[in-house]
Amino acid sequence: MRVTTSMMIRNYQTNLSKTSENKMNLQNKVLTQRNFCSVKEDPSAAAKASNLTRQYLKNSDYMDMAKDLRSKIDAQEDSVYQVVKYAEELYAKLGKESLNGTNLSQRDTYANTVLSIRDSILQSLNATYSNTYIMAGANGTEAPFGINENGKLTYRGKVVDDPASLTDLEKFNQETLYVDIGLGLEFKEATTAGAYDEIISSTAFDVAFSGLKAVWNGKAGENIENLNGTLADYRDKNKDGKMANNLVDLCTQLAKELAQPDGDFDYQACDAMVTQIKEYHIQADNALTGIGVKENFLEKTVDRLEANDLSLATQLERVVTPDMAAAITNYSYAQYAYNAALRIGVNLLSQSFLDFMR
C-alpha cells in the first residue's frame, strides 16, 4: 500500500484534533474543577449528580425550616416560662404576703400588683415571632388574648369563662398546624365524602400551640361577683364552676377581693384563690414541659438534617469534583503530548515532493 503525503497529512490532522480536544477537556476539568460540564460527557454521572443535587437542596430546605421552627418553639417556651414565673410569684410571694396579718392594711397595694402581673401574663400570651402570634393555635395573624369591656378574658373573640364558649375553646385547644420537615410526609384518605385527606401526624411537625393550655383549666365557669361568705360556701361555689376557669380572670378576682373594705374582705376566699393559682402554676409548668419535648425533637431533627447535608455534599463532591492532583497531572501529560504532536507536524508538513527530487 502506497502512503501518500496527503494521507499522512489527513491522518496527522485527525490525530492532532483528538489530542487538542483531549487537552482542552482536561484543561476545562482543571479550570472548572468539575468532572464534566455537559451531560453528554458522562450521562451516568450527570444523572447521579442531578439526583444528589435535588436531595441536597430539599434537605437544605428542611434544615432551614427546622431551624426556623426551633426559634419559634424557643419563643413559645420563653413566653410560657414567663407565665410560670408570674404564677409562681402570685402564689408563693404576693399571695402569702398579702394575706399575712401584718400586711392586710396594704391590700390595695397588693391588689394593684396582682393586676400588673395579670397584664404582664396577658402580654406574654400575646407574644409574637416573625410577626406571628405564637400562642394563637393555628391562627397567628391576630392577637389571641384580650380583655373585653366587662373585664373578662377572651381568646380569639370567645369569652373564656362563658359556658357557651366551651365547645369553641376545646376546638381551638386541639388545633394543629403541620409543617413538613423531612419526616416523610404522608396522608391518609378522608373517610367523609368531600373532606380533605388528613396528614399522618407522625410524618410532620405540629407547630401550633394554644396559650389556653397554660392558663385555662378546660372547664366552663363563671366569675364570682361577690366572694363574701364562709370558706365552705366558697368551695361549694368552686365545685359548681363559679370560680374563674383561667389564670387571668382569677387574678382579676383576687385583686378585686384584696381591694374590698375591711368589713367586706373575705380572707378565706382569697386563700382559696391563691391555692387555685398554684394549680395554674403546675398547669403552666406542664405546658412548658410539653414545649420542651417538641424543642428536643427539633434539636435532634436539625442534627439529623445537618448530618444528611454533610453526607449528600460529600457524595455530590465525589461525583462532580475531580481529584485535582490527578487532573493537573493528566492535563500536563496532555499538554506534553500536544506539544510533541506539533513538533512532529513541523517535520512532517515541511517536506514536499521537491525534497525527494535529485
Short mmCIF file of N, CA and C in Angstrom, two decimals, residues 6 25 28 68 78 100 122 128 186-187 190 200 229 239 250 253 260 262 264 266 273 292 311 317 337 348 353:
data_model
loop_
_atom_site.label_atom_id
_atom_site.label_comp_id
_atom_site.label_asym_id
_atom_site.label_seq_id
_atom_site.Cartn_x
_atom_site.Cartn_y
_atom_site.Cartn_z
N SER A 6 -0.52 13.31 1.22
CA SER A 6 -1.87 13.79 1.61
C SER A 6 -2.49 12.88 2.63
N ASN A 25 -10.35 19.28 27.05
CA ASN A 25 -11.25 18.68 28.06
C ASN A 25 -10.57 18.61 29.42
N ASN A 28 -10.33 22.10 30.84
CA ASN A 28 -11.62 22.54 31.41
C ASN A 28 -11.87 21.87 32.76
N ASP A 68 -35.79 27.38 61.73
CA ASP A 68 -36.74 28.47 61.96
C ASP A 68 -37.81 28.05 62.96
N ASP A 78 -40.16 30.57 75.91
CA ASP A 78 -39.88 31.76 76.71
C ASP A 78 -41.17 32.39 77.24
N ASN A 100 -50.84 37.92 104.85
CA ASN A 100 -50.17 37.96 106.15
C ASN A 100 -50.84 39.02 107.02
N LEU A 122 -50.80 38.59 80.27
CA LEU A 122 -51.51 38.80 79.01
C LEU A 122 -50.54 39.15 77.89
N THR A 128 -45.11 37.49 70.01
CA THR A 128 -45.01 37.27 68.56
C THR A 128 -43.62 36.79 68.19
N GLU A 186 -46.90 12.05 54.82
CA GLU A 186 -47.89 11.12 54.27
C GLU A 186 -49.29 11.56 54.65
N PHE A 187 -50.26 11.16 53.83
CA PHE A 187 -51.66 11.48 54.08
C PHE A 187 -52.46 10.19 54.19
N ALA A 190 -59.41 10.59 53.49
CA ALA A 190 -60.53 11.04 54.31
C ALA A 190 -61.69 10.05 54.24
N ILE A 200 -50.86 12.35 58.30
CA ILE A 200 -50.48 11.42 59.37
C ILE A 200 -49.53 12.17 60.30
N GLY A 229 -68.47 35.34 102.24
CA GLY A 229 -69.14 34.16 102.76
C GLY A 229 -68.13 33.25 103.41
N LYS A 239 -66.97 24.15 93.41
CA LYS A 239 -67.40 22.87 92.85
C LYS A 239 -68.38 23.07 91.70
N LEU A 250 -58.78 34.88 87.23
CA LEU A 250 -58.58 34.61 88.65
C LEU A 250 -57.76 35.73 89.30
N GLN A 253 -60.14 38.51 89.91
CA GLN A 253 -60.95 38.22 91.10
C GLN A 253 -60.16 38.47 92.38
N GLN A 260 -61.31 45.01 98.61
CA GLN A 260 -62.53 45.19 99.40
C GLN A 260 -62.23 45.90 100.72
N ASP A 262 -62.35 46.60 104.76
CA ASP A 262 -62.09 45.63 105.83
C ASP A 262 -63.34 44.82 106.18
N ASP A 264 -65.82 43.95 104.34
CA ASP A 264 -66.28 43.05 103.27
C ASP A 264 -65.20 42.07 102.81
N ASP A 266 -62.87 39.01 102.38
CA ASP A 266 -63.03 37.58 102.69
C ASP A 266 -61.65 36.92 102.61
N MET A 273 -58.30 31.22 96.45
CA MET A 273 -57.88 31.67 95.12
C MET A 273 -56.38 31.51 94.94
N GLY A 292 -40.93 21.80 75.76
CA GLY A 292 -39.54 21.32 75.83
C GLY A 292 -39.35 20.02 75.07
N SER A 311 -23.38 14.48 54.39
CA SER A 311 -23.26 13.24 53.62
C SER A 311 -23.57 13.47 52.14
N GLU A 317 -19.82 15.84 45.83
CA GLU A 317 -18.44 16.26 45.51
C GLU A 317 -17.67 15.13 44.84
N ALA A 337 1.87 15.90 25.24
CA ALA A 337 1.56 15.15 24.02
C ALA A 337 1.19 16.10 22.88
N LEU A 348 6.84 16.99 9.53
CA LEU A 348 6.06 16.30 8.50
C LEU A 348 5.59 17.27 7.43
N PHE A 353 7.26 17.29 -2.33
CA PHE A 353 7.75 16.44 -3.42
C PHE A 353 9.16 16.85 -3.84
#
